[in-house]
Tab-separated table of C-alpha atoms and ligand atoms in Angstrom:
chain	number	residue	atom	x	y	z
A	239	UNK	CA	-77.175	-82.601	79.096
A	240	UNK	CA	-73.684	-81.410	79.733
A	241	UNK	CA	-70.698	-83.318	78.266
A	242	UNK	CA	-68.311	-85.025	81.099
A	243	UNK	CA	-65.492	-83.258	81.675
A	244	UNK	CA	-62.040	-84.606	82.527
A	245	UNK	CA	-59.336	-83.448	84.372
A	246	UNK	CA	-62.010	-80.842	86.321
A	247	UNK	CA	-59.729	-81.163	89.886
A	248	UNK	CA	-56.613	-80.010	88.246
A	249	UNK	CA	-58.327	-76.919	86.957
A	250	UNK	CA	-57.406	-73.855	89.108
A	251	UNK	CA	-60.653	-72.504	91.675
A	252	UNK	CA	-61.642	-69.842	89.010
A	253	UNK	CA	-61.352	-72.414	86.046
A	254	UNK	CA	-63.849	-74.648	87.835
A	255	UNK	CA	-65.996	-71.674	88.666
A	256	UNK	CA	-66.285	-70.435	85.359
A	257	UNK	CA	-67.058	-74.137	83.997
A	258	UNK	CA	-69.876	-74.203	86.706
A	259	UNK	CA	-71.245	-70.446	85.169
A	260	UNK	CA	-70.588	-71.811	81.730
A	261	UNK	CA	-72.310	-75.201	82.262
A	262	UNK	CA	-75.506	-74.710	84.454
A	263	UNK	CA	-76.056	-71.109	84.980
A	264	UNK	CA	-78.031	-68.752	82.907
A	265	UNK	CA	-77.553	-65.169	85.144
A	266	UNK	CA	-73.801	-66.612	85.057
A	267	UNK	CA	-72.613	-62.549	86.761
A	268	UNK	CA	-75.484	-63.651	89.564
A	269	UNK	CA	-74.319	-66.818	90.329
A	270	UNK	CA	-70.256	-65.544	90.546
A	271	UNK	CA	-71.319	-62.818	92.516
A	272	UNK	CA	-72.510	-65.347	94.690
A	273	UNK	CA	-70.367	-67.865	95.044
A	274	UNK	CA	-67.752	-64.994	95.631
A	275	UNK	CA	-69.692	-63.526	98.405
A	276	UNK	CA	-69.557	-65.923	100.468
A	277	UNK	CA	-65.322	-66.295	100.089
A	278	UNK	CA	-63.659	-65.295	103.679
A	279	UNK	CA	-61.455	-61.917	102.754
A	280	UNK	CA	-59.006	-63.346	104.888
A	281	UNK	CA	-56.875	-65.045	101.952
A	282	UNK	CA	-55.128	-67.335	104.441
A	283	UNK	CA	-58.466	-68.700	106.013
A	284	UNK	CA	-59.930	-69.223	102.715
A	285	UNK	CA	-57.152	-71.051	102.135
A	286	UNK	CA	-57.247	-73.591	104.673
A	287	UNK	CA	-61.184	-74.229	104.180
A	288	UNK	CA	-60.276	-74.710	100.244
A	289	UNK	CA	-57.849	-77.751	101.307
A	290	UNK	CA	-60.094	-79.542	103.959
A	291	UNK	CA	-61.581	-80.872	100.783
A	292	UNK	CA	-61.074	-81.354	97.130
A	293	UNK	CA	-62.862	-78.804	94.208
A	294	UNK	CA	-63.958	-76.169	96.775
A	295	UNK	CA	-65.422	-73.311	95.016
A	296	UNK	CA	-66.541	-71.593	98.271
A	297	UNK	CA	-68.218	-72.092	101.657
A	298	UNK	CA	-71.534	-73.493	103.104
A	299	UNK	CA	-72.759	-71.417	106.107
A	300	UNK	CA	-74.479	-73.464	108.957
A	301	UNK	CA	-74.842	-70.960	112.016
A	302	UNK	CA	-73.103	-71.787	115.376
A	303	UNK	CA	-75.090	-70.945	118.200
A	304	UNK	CA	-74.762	-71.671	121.822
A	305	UNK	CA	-76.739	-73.176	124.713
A	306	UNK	CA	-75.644	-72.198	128.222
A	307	UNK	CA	-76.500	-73.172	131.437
A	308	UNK	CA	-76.054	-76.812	130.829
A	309	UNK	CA	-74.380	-78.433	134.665
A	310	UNK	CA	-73.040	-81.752	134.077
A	311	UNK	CA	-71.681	-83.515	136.541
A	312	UNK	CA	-71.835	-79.867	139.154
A	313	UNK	CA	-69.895	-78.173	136.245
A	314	UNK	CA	-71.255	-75.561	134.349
A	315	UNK	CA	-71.319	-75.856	129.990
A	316	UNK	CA	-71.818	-73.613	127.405
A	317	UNK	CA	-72.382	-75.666	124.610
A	318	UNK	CA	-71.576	-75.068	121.030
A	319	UNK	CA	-74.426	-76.360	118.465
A	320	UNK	CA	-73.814	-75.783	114.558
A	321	UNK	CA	-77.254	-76.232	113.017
A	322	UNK	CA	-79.685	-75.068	110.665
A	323	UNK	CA	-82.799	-76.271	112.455
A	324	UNK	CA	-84.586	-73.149	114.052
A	325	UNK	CA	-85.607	-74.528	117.332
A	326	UNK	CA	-83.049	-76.641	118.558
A	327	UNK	CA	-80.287	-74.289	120.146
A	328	UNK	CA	-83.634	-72.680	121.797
A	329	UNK	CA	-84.897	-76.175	123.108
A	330	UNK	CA	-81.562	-77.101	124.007
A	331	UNK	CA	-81.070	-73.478	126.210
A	332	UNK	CA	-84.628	-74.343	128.026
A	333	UNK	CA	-83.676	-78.124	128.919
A	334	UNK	CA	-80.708	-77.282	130.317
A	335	UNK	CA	-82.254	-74.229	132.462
A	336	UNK	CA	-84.576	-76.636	133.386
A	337	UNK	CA	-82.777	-79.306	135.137
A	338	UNK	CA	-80.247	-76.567	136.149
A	339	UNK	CA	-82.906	-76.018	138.742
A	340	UNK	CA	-83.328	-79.541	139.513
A	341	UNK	CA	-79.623	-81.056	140.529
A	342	UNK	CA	-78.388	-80.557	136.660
A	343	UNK	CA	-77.328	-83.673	134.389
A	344	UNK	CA	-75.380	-87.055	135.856
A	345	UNK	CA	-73.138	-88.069	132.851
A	346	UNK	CA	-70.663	-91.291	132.750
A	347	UNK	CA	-68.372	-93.103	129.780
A	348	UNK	CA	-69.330	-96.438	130.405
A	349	UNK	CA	-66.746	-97.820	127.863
A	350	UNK	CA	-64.139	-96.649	125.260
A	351	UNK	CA	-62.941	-99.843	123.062
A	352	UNK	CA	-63.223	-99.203	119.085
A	353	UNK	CA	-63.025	-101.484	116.450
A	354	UNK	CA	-61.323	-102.609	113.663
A	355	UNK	CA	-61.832	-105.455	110.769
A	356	UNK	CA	-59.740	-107.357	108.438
A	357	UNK	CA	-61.885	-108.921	106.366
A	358	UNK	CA	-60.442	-111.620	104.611
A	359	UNK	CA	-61.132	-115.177	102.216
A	360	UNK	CA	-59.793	-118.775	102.974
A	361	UNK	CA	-60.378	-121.421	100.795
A	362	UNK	CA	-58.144	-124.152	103.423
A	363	UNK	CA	-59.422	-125.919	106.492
A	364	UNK	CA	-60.371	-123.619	109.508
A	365	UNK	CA	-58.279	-125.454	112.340
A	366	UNK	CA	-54.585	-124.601	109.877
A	367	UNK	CA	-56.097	-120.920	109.678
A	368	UNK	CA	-56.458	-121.085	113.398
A	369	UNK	CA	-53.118	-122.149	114.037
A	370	UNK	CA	-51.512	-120.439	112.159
A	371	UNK	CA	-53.772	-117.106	113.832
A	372	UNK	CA	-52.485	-118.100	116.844
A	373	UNK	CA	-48.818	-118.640	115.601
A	374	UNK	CA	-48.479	-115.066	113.847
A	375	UNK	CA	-50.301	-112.772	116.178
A	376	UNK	CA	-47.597	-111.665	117.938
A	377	UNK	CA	-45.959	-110.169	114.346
A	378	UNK	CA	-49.013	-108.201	114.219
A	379	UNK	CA	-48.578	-106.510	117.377
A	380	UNK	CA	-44.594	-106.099	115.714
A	381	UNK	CA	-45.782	-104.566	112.522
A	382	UNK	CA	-47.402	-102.246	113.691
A	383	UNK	CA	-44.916	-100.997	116.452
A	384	UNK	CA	-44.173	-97.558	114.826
A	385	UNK	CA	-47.593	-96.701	114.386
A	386	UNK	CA	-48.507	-97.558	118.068
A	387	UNK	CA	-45.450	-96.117	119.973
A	388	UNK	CA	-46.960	-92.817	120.763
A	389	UNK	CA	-50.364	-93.755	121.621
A	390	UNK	CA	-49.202	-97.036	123.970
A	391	UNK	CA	-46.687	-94.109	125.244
A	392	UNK	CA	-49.645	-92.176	126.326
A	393	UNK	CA	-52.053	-95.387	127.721
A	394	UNK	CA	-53.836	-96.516	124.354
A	395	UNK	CA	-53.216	-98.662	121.243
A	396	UNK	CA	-54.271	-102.389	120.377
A	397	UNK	CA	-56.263	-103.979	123.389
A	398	UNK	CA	-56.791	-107.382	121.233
A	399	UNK	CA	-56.459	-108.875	118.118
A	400	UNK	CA	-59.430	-111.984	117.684
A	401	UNK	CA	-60.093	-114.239	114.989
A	402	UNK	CA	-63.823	-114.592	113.290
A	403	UNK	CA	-64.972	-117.721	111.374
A	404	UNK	CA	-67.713	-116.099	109.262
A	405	UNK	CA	-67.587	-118.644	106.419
A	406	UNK	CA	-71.201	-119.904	108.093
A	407	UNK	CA	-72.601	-116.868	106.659
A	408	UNK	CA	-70.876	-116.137	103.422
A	409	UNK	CA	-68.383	-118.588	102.287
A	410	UNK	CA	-64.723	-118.871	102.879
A	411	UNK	CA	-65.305	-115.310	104.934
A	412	UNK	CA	-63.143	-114.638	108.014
A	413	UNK	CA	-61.925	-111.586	109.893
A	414	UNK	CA	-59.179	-110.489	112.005
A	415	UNK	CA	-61.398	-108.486	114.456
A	416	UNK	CA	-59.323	-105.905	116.165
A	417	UNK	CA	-60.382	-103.599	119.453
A	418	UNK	CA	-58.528	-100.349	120.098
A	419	UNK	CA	-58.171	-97.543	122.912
A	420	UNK	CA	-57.561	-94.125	121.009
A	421	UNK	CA	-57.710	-92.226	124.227
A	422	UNK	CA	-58.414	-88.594	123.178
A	423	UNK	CA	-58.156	-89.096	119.212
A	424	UNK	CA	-61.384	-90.561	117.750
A	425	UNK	CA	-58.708	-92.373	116.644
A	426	UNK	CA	-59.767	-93.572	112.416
A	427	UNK	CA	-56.578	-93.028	110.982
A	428	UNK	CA	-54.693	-94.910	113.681
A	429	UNK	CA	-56.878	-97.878	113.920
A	430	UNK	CA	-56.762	-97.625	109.750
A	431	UNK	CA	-53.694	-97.734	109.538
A	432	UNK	CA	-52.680	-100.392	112.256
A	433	UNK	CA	-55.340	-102.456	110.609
A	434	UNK	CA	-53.168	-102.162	106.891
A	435	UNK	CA	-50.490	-103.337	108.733
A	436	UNK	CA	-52.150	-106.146	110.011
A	437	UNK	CA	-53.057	-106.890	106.395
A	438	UNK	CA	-49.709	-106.988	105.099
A	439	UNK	CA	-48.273	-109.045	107.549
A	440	UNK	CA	-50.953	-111.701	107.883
A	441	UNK	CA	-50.887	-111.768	103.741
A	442	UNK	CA	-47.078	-112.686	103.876
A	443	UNK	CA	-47.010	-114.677	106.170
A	444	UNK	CA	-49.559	-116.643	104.939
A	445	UNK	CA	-47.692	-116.922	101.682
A	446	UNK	CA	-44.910	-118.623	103.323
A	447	UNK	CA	-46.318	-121.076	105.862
A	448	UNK	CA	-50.627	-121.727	105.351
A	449	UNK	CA	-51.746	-124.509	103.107
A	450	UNK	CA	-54.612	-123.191	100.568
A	451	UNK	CA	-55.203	-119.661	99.390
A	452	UNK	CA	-55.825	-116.424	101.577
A	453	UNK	CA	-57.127	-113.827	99.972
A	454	UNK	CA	-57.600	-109.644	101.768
A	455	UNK	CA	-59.997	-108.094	100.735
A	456	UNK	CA	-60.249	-104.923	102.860
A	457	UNK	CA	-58.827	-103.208	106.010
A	458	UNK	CA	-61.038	-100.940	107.996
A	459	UNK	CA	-62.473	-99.541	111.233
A	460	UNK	CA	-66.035	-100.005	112.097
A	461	UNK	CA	-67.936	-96.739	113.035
A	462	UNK	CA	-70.051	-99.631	115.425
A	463	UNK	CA	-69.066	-98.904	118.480
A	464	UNK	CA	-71.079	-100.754	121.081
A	465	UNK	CA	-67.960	-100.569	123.805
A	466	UNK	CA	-68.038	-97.088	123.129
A	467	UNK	CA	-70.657	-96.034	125.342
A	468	UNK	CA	-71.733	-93.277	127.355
A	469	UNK	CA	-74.573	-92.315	129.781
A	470	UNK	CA	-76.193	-89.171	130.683
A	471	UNK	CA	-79.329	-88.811	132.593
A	472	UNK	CA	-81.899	-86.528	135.063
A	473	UNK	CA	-83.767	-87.321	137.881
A	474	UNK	CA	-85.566	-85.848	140.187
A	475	UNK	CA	-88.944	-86.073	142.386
A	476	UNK	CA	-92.014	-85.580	139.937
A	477	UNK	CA	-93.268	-82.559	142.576
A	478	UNK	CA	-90.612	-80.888	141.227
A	479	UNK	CA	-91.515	-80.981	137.591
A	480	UNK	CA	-93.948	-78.302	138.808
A	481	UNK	CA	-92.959	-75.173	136.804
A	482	UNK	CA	-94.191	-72.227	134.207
A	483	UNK	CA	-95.720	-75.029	131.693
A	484	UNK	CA	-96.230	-77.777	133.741
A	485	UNK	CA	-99.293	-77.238	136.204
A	486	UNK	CA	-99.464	-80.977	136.927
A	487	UNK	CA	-96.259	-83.133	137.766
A	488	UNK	CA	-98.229	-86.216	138.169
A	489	UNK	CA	-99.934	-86.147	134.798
A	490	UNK	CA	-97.149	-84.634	133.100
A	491	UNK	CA	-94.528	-87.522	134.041
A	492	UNK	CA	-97.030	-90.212	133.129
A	493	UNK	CA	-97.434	-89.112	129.600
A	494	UNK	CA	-94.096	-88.274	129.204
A	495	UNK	CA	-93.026	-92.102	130.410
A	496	UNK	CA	-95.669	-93.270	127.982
A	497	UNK	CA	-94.384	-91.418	125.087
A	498	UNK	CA	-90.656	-93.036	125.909
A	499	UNK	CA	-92.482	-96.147	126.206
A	500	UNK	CA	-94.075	-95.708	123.045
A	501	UNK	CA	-91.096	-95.026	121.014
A	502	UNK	CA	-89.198	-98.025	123.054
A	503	UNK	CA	-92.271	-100.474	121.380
A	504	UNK	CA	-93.133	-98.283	117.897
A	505	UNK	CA	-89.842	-98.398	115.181
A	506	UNK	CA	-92.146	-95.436	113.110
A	507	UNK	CA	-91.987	-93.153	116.338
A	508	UNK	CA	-88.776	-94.515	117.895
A	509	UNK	CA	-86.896	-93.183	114.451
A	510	UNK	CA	-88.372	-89.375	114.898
A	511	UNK	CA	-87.889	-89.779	118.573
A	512	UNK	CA	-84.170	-90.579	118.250
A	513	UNK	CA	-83.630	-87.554	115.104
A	514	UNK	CA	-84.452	-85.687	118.245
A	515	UNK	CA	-82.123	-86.819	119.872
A	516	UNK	CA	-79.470	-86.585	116.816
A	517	UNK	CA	-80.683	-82.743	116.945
A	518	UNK	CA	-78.781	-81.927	119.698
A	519	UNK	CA	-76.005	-84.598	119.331
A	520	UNK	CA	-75.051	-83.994	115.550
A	521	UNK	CA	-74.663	-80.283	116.399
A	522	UNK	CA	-72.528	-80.492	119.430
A	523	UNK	CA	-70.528	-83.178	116.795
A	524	UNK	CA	-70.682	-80.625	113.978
A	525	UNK	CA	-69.471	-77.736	116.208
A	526	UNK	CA	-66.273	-80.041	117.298
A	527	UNK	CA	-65.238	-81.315	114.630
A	528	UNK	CA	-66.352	-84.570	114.620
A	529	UNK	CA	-67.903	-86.932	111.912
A	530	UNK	CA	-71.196	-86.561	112.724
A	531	UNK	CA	-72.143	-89.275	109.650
A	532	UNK	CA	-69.687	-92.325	111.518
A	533	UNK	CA	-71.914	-90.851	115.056
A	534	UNK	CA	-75.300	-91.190	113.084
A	535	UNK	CA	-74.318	-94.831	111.633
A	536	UNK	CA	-73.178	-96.221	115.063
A	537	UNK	CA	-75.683	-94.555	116.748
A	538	UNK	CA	-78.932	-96.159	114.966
A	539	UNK	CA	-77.060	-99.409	114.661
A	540	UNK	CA	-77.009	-99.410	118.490
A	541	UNK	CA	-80.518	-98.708	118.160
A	542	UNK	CA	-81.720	-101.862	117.012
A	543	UNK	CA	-79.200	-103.921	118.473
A	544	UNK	CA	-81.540	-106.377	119.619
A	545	UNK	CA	-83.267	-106.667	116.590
A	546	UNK	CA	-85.756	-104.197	116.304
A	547	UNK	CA	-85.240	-100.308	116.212
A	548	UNK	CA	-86.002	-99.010	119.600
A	549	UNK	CA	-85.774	-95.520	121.995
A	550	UNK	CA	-81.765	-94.706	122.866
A	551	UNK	CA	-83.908	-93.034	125.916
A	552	UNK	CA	-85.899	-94.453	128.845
A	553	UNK	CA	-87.527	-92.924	131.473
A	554	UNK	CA	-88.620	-94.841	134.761
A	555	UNK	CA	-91.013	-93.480	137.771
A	556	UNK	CA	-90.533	-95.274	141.013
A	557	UNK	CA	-91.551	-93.945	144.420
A	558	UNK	CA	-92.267	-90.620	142.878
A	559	UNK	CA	-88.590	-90.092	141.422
A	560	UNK	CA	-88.921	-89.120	137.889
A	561	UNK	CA	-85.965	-90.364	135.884
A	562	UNK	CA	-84.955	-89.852	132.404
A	563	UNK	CA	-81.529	-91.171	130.531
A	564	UNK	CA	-79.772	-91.968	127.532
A	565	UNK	CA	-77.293	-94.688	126.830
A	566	UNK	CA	-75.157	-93.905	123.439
A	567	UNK	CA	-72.309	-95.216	121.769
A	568	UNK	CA	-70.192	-91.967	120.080
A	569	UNK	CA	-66.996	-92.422	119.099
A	570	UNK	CA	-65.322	-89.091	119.398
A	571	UNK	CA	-61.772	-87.327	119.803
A	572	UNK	CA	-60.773	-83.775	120.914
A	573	UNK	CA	-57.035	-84.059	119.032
A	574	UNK	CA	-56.287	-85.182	115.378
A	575	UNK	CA	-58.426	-84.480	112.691
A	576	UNK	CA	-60.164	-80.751	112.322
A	577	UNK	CA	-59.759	-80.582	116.203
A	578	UNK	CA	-56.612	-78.313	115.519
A	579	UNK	CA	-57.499	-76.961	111.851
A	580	UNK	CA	-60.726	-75.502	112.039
A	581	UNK	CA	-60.505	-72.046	114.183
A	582	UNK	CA	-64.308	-72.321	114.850
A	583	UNK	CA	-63.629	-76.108	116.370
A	584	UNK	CA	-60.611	-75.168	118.116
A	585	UNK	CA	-62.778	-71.970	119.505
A	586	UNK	CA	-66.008	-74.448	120.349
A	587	UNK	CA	-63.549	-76.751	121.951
A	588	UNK	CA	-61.971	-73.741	124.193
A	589	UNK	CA	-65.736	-72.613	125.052
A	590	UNK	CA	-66.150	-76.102	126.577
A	591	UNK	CA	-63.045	-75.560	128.598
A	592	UNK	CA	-60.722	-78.196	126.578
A	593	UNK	CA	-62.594	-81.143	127.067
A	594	UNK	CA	-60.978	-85.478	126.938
A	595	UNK	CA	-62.506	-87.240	124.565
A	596	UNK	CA	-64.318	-88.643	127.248
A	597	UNK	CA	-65.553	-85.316	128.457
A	598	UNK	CA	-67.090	-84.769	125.033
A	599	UNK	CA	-68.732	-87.973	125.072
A	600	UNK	CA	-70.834	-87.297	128.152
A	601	UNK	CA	-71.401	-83.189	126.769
A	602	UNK	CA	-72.771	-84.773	123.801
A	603	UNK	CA	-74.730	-87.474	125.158
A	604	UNK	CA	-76.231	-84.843	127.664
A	605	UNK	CA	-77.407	-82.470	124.319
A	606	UNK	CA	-79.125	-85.483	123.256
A	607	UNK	CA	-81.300	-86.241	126.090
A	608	UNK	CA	-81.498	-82.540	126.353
A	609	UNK	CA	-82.969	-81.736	123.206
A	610	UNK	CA	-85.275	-85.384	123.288
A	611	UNK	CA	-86.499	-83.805	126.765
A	612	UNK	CA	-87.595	-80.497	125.315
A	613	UNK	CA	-88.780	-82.595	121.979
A	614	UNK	CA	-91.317	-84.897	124.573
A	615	UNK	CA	-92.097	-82.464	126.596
A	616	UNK	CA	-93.379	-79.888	124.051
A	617	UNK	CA	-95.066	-83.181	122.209
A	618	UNK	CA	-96.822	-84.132	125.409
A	619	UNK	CA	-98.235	-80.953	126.682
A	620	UNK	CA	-98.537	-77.957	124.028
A	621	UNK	CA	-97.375	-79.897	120.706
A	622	UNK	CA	-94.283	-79.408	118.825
A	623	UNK	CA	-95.936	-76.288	115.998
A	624	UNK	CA	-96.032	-73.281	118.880
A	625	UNK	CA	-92.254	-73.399	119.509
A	626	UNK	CA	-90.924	-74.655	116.386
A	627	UNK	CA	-93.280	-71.976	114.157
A	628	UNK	CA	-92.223	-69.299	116.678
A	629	UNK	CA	-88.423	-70.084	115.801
A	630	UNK	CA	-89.175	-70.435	112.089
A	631	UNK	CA	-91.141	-66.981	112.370
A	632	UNK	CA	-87.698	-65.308	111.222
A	633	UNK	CA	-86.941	-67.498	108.288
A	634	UNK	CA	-90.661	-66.705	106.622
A	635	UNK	CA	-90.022	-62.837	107.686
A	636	UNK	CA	-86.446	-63.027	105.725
A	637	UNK	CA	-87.469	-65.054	102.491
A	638	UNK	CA	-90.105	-61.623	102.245
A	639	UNK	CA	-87.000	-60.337	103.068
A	640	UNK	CA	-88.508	-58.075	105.860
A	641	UNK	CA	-87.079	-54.365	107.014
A	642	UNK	CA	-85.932	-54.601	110.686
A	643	UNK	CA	-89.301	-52.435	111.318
A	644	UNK	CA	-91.742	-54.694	109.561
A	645	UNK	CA	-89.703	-57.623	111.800
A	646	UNK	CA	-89.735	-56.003	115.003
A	647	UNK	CA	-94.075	-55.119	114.351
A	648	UNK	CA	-94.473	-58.676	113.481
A	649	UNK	CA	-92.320	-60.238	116.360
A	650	UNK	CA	-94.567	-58.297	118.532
A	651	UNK	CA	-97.664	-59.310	116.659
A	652	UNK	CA	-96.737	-63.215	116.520
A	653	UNK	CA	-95.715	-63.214	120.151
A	654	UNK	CA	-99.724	-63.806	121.397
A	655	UNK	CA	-101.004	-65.191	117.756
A	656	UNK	CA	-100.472	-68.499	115.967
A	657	UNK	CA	-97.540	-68.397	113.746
A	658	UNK	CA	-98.617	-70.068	110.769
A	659	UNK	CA	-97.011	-69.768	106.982
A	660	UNK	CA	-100.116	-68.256	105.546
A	661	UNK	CA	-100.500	-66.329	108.954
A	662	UNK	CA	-97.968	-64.433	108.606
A	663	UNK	CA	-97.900	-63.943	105.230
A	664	UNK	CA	-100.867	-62.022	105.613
A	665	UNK	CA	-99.529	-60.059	108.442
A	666	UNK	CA	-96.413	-59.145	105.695
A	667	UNK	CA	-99.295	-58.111	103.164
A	668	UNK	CA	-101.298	-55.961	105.722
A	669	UNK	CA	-98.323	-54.340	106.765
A	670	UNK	CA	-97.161	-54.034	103.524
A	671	UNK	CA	-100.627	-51.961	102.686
A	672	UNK	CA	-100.622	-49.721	105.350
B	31	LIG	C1	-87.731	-82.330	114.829
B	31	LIG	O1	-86.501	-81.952	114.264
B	31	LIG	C2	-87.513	-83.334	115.923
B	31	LIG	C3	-88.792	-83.906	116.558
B	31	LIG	O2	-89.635	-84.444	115.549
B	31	LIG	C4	-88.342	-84.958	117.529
B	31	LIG	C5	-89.488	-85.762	118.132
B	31	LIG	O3	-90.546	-85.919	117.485
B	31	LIG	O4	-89.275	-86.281	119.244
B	31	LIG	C6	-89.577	-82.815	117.233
């Protein structure tokens, strides 16, 4: 076991490196070599990647790829997806051709409120907390004046500030339970910060004028975001499902309703059915420079809202109109953050031609029902293994690591048999003997 080491983040990047080598590494020139590799020759850019976070040694490749062809609203996307799954940037590009064809994808924010907590003990009587609440809220709107001038300036800031007797649930608990409009910023640092404020104020205050003892004990936004919510959905009349892989529209619309159904009823499928969905939404998150871990909290939170873990999709068939939609809460900005760091977010967000926050919300709501469409769809009629071993095809030819030739003669091969691991392996070895 390796001894702890202190004082490891004031060591310079080559210090830590060589501790790494020293520490875990036997083929110590191997693993520098490596971890060098993958360093951006551009000093400047490796610079700015080193500061996002703290001890960076080097850089984690995820590939950006891009779906086109996506119309929302009559406007044409092409949308950026940074992910390491094989098949979902290909799933994603045949949804949206797909209901390009049939009318494209409807998409509407619903909602934009966030939310913010001070969570706080009382050990007095709740009617002289209420009072004073009531007496003092106005200071809290003062306090945090500076910190709200620019985003009331431009339409946002604090929409309310409530007070929450939680002391039924855990004793002496209450909560100053904020709600925010952060316009195009997801907004965490704002709300954060406005929320310290509150703090502060409400602690002093307290001090001077509230019988019995108040105690903070934390200040922070919630990444539930319920009145955060967007829509996005498809429709159209199940004759037109007719196409290459669908022979019958009837019989492929009632299975597919019946597999939304299922994972509306069954928490076991209703979590796989909705990673499907995070497939296509985490990626279009990833690639803008969004927290895709605050979208994947809120998001499954919303999920089981009403108490048990259910479908974010539904899918209804009334007089022959086939309809399929998502409702989501994501909690997203286009300024602040990476949005003007990153040059690959700042390029992603160009690609989608400078999108609101709002904008985003409905692009990444319709990658989600995009990518659950082509997940159902595959998983009602053919099964999921044909596509998904067809995309991971590449990744068994390159851990043989493959010459272009062998890949090209096994591309061909693969396109009319079953791509299995072992299958192909075999193909490598036959090759490989000829
Ligand atoms: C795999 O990443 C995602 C799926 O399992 C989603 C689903 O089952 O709906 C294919």
């Amino acid at each position: 076991m390796p001894n702890a080491i202190s004082g490891f983040s004031k060591l310079s990047k080559s210090e830590k490196i060589e501790w790494l080598l020293d520490t875990y590494f036997s083929d110590k020139e191997a693993a520098r070599t490596l971890v060098k590799q993958y360093w951006n020759t551009d000093k400047k850019l490796q610079k700015l990647h080193d500061e996002f976070i703290e001890n960076t040694i080097t850089n984690y490749y995820l590939p950006l790829g891009v779906a086109p062809n996506f119309l929302i609203n009559d406007k044409l996307y092409t949308i950026p997806m940074a992910i390491e799954e094989s098949s979902v940037v290909a799933a994603a590009s045949k949804a949206a051709k797909f209901w390009l064809d049939r009318g494209g994808f409807k998409a509407e924010v619903l909602s934009t409120e966030k939310i913010g907590q001070v969570h706080f003990t009382y050990n007095g009587d709740f009617k002289d907390l209420q009072c004073f609440f009531e007496r003092i809220k106005p200071k809290l709107f003062t306090a945090t004046s500076d910190i709200t001038k620019s985003m009331e300036r431009r339409g946002g800031g604090i929409l309310d500030i409530e007070l929450k007797n939680k002391s039924q649930d855990l004793a002496h608990y209450y909560q100053l339970h904020a709600t925010f409009e952060t316009l195009d910023a997801m907004g965490a640092n704002f709300i954060n910060s406005c929320l310290e404020a509150f703090a502060k104020t409400f602690k002093s205050e307290a001090e001077q004028s509230l019988p019995g003892d108040l105690e903070m004990v934390m200040s922070i936004l919630s990444n539930y975001v319920p009145n955060c919510l967007v829509k996005a959905e498809v429709s159209c009349p199940i004759s037109e499902l007719r196409s290459k892989d669908i022979s019958d529209p009837e019989r492929f619309a009632k299975n597919f309703k019946q597999a939304i159904n299922i994972a509306e009823i069954e928490p076991y499928r209703a979590v796989t059915h909705n990673k499907g969905i995070m497939n296509g939404i985490d990626a279009v998150v990833l690639a803008t420079g969004n927290d895709f871990r605050a979208v994947e909290a809120g998001v499954h939170a919303y999920a089981s809202k009403d108490g048990t873990y259910t479908s974010l999709t539904h899918c209804s068939i009334d007089d022959g109109l086939f309809k399929f939609w998502i409702e989501i809460p994501l909690a997203l900005g286009t300024v602040g953050g990476l949005t003007s760091l990153h040059p690959l977010v700042k390029f992603s967000l160009e690609m989608l031609e400078k999108p609101s926050a709002k904008d985003l919300m409905q692009i990444a709501a319709v990658a989600g029902l995009a990518q659950n469409f082509a997940a159902v769809k595959s998983l009602t009629t053919t099964g999921i293994q044909e596509g998904h071993m067809k995309m991971h095809l590449m990744n068994i030819l390159n851990q043989f690591e493959a010459t272009p030739q062998e890949k090209h003669r096994l591309i061909e091969q693969f396109k009319t048999n079953v791509v299995t691991h072992s299958a192909v392996v075999e193909a490598i070895e036959n090759l490989r003997k000829d």
